[in-house]
PDB file of C-alpha atoms in Angstrom:
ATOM      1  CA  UNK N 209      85.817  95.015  83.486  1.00 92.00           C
ATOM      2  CA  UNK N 210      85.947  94.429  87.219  1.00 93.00           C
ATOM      3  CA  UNK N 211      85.665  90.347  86.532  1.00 94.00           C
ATOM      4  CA  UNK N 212      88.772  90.547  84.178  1.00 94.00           C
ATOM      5  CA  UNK N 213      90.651  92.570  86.277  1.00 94.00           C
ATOM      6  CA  UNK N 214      89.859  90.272  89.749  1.00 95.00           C
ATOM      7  CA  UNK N 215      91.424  86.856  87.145  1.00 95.00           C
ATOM      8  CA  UNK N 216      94.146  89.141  85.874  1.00 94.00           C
ATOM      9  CA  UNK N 217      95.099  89.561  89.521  1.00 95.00           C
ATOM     10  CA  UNK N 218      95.152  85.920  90.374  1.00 95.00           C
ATOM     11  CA  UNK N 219      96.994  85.847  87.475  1.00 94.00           C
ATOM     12  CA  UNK N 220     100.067  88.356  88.619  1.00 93.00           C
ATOM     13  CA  UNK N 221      99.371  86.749  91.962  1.00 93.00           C
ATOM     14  CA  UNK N 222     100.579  82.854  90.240  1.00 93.00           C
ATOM     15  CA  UNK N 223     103.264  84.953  88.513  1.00 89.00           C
ATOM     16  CA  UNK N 224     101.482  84.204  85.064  1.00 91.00           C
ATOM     17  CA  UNK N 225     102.075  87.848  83.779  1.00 90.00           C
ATOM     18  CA  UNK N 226     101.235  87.063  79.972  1.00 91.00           C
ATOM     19  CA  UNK N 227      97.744  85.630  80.789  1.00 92.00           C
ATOM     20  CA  UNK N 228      97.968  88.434  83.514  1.00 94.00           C
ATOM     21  CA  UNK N 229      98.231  91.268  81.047  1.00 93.00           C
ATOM     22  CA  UNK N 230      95.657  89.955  78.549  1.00 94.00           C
ATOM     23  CA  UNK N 231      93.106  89.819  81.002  1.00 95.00           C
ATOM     24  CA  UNK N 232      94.021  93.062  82.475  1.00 95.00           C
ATOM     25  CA  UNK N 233      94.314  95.040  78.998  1.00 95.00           C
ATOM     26  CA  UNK N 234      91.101  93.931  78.748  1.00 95.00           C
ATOM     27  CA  UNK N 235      90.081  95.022  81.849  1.00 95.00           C
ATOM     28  CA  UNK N 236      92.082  98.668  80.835  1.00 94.00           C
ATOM     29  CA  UNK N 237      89.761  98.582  77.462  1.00 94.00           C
ATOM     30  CA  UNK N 238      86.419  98.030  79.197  1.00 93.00           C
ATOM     31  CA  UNK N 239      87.082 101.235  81.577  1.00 92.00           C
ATOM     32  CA  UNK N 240      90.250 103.537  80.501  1.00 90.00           C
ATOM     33  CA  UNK N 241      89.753 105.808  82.748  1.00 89.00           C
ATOM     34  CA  UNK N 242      90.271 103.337  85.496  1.00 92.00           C
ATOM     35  CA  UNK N 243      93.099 104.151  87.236  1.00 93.00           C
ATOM     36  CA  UNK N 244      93.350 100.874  89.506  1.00 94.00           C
ATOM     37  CA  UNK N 245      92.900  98.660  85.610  1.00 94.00           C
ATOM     38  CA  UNK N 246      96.292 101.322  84.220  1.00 94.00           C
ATOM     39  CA  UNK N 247      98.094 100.883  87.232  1.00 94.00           C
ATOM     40  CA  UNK N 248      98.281  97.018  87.309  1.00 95.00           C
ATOM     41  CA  UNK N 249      98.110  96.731  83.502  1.00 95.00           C
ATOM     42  CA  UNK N 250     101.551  98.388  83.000  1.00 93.00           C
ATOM     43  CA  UNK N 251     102.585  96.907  86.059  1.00 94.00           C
ATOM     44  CA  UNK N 252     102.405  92.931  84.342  1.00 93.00           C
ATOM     45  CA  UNK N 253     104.164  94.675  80.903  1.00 93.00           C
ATOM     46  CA  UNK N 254     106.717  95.566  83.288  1.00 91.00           C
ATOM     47  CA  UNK N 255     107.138  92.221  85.027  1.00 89.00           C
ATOM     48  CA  UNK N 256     106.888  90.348  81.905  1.00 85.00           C
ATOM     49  CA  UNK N 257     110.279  91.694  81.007  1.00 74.00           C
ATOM     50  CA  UNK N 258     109.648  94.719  79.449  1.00 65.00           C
ATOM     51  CA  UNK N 259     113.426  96.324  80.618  1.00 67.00           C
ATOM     52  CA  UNK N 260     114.522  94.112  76.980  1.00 79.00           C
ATOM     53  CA  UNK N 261     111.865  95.810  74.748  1.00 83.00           C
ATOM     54  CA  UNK N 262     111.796  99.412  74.933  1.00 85.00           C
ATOM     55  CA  UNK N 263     108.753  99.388  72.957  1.00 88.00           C
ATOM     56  CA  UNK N 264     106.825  97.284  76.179  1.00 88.00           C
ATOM     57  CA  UNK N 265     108.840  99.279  78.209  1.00 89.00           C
ATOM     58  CA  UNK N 266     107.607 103.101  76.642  1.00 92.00           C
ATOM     59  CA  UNK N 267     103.907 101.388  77.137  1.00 92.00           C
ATOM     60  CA  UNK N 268     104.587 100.362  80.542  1.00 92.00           C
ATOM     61  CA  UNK N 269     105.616 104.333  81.295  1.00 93.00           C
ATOM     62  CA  UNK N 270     102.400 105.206  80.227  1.00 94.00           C
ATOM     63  CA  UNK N 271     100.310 103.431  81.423  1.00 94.00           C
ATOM     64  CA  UNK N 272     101.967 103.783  85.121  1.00 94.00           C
ATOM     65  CA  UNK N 273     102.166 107.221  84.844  1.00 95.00           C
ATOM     66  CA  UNK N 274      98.717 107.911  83.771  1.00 94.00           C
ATOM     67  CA  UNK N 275      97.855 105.618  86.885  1.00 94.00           C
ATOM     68  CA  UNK N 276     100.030 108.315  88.923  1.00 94.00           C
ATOM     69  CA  UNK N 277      98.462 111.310  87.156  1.00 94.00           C
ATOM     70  CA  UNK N 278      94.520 110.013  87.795  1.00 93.00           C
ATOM     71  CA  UNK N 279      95.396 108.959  91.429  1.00 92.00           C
ATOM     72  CA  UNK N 280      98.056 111.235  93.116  1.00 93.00           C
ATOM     73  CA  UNK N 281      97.560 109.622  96.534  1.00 94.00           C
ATOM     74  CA  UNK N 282      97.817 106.073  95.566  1.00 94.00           C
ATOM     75  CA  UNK N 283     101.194 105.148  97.144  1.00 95.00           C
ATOM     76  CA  UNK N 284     101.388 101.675  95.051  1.00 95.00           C
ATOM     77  CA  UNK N 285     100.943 103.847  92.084  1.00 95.00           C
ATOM     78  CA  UNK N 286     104.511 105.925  93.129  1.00 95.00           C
ATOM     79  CA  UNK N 287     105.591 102.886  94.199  1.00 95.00           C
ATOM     80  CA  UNK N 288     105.339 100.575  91.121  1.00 95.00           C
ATOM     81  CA  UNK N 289     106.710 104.191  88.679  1.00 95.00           C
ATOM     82  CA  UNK N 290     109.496 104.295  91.235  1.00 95.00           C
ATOM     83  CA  UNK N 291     110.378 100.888  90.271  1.00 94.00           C
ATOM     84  CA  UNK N 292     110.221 101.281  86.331  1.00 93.00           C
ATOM     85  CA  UNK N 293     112.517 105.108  86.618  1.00 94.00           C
ATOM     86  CA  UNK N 294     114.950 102.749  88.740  1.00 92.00           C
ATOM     87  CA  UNK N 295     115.176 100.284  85.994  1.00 90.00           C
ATOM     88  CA  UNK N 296     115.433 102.559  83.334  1.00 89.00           C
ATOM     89  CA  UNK N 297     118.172 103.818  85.455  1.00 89.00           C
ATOM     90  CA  UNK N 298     116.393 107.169  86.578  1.00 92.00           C
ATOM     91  CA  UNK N 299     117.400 107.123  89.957  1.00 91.00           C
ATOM     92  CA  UNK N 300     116.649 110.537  91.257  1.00 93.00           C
ATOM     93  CA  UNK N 301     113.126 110.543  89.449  1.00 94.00           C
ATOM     94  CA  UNK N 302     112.998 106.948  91.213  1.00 93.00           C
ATOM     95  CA  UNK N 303     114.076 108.316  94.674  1.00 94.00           C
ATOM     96  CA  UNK N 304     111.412 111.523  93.896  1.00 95.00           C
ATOM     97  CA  UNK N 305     108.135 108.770  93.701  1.00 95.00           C
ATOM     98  CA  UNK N 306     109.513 106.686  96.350  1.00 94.00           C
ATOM     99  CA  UNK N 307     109.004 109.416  98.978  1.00 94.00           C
ATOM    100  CA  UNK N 308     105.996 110.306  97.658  1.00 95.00           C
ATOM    101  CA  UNK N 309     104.833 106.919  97.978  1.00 94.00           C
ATOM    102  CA  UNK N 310     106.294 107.298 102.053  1.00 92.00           C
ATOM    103  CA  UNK N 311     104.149 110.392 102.423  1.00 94.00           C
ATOM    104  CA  UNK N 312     101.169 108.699 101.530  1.00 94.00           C
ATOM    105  CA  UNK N 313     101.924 105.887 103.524  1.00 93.00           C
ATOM    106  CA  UNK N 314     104.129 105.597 106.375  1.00 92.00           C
ATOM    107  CA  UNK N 315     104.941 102.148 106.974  1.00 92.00           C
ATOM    108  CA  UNK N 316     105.107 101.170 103.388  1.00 92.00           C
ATOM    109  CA  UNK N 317     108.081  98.239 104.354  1.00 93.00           C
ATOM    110  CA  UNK N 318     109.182  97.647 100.173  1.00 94.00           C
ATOM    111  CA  UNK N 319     109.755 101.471  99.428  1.00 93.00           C
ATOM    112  CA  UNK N 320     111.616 101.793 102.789  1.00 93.00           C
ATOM    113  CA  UNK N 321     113.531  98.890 101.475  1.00 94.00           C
ATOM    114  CA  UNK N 322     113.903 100.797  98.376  1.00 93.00           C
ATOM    115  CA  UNK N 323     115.404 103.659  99.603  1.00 92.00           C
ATOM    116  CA  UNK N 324     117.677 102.054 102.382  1.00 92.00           C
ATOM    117  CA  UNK N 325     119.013 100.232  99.086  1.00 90.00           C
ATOM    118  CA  UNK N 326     119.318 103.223  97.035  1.00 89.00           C
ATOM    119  CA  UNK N 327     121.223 104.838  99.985  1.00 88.00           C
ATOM    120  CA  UNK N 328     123.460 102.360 100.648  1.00 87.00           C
ATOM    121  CA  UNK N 329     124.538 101.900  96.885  1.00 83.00           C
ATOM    122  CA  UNK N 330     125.173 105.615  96.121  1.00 78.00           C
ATOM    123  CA  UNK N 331     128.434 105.533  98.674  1.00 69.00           C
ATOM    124  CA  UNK N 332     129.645 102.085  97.380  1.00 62.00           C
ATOM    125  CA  UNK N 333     132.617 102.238  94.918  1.00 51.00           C
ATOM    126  CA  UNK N 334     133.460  98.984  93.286  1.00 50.00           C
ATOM    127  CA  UNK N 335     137.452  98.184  94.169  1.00 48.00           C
ATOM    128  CA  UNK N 336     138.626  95.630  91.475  1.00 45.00           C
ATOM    129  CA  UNK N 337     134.700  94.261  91.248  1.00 45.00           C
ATOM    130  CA  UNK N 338     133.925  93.886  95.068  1.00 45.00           C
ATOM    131  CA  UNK N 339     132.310  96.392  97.614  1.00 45.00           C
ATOM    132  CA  UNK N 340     134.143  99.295  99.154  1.00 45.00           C
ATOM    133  CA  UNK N 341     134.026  97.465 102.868  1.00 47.00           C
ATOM    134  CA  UNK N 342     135.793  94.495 101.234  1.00 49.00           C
ATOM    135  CA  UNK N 343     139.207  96.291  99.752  1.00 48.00           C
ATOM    136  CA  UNK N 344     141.035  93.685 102.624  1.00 46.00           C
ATOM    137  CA  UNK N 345     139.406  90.402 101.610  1.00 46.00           C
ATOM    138  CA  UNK N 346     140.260  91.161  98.035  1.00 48.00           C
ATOM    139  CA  UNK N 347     144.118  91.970  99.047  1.00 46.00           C
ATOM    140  CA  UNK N 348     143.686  88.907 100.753  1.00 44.00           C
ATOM    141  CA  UNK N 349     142.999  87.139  97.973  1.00 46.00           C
ATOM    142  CA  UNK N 350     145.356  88.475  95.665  1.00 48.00           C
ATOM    143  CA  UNK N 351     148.348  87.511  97.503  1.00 52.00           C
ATOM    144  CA  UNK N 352     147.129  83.649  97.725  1.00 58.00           C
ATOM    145  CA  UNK N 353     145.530  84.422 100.991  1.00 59.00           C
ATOM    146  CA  UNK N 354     142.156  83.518 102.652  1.00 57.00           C
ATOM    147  CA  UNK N 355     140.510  86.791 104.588  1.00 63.00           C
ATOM    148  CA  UNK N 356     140.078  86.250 108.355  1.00 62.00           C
ATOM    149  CA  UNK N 357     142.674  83.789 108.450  1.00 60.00           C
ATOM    150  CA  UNK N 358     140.638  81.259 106.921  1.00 59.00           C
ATOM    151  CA  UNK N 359     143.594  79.858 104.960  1.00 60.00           C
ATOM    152  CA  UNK N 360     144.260  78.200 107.839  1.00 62.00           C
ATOM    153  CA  UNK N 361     141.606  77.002 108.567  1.00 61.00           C
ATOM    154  CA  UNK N 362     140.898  75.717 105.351  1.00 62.00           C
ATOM    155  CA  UNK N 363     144.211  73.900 103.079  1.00 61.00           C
ATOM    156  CA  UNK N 364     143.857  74.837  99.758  1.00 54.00           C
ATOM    157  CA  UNK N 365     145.160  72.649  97.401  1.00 51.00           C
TER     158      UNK N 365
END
């Protein structure tokens, strides 16, 4: 189990998530109670586009959240179930495993990025299909204008 697992990880590592998954289901089947061998087995379903197959993507849910359920205080484990609830578009569930995953580890630099992102988004409101802090470029635009004064700057033709 642990040799398939150590090649499915050099596998996610290349980005090779199909040969990644194989190995690591293998890996899952050897030792299910594993919680390491769940964790980064529904982690390559979920990176090998699983968001377009709900089917991958209910198997991917399990298999993370058993990871999370065997290990409590593995903050990649909240991390990487964070990740799925945001793409299934679970956002407070998301936000809920993401500081969990901060608790357990306080300089953990991708679910600070996380949440900064997740902050910043939930005040955005799209004007006309750009940001909220760019309602003056896009007035700009509309009236034939470059923002900044950049039209003159730059002719148009």
């Amino acid at each position: 189990a642990k040799i398939f697992y150590h090649k499915g990880m050099m596998m996610m590592k290349k980005g090779a998530f199909e040969d990644a998954e194989r190995l690591l289901q293998r890996a899952h089947e050897a030792d299910p109670e594993n919680a390491r061998f769940a964790l980064q087995l529904g982690w390559a379903i979920f990176q090998r586009d699983a968001v377009n197959d709900p089917g991958r993507m209910k198997e991917a849910r399990r298999l993370l959240e058993l990871a999370v359920k065997v290990d409590e205080t593995n903050p990649e484990a909240h991390y990487f179930i964070a990740r799925y609830w945001k793409a299934a578009g679970n956002v407070e569930q998301a936000k809920k495993h993401l500081q969990e995953a901060l608790k357990l580890r306080e300089n953990y630099i991708e679910v600070k990025r996380e949440l900064r992102l997740m902050e910043m988004r939930k005040g955005e409101q799209p004007v006309k299909g750009k940001a909220k802090g760019n309602a003056k470029a896009g007035a700009a635009e509309e009236s034939g204008r470059w923002p900044f004064g950049l039209d003159k700057l730059f002719k148009r033709k």
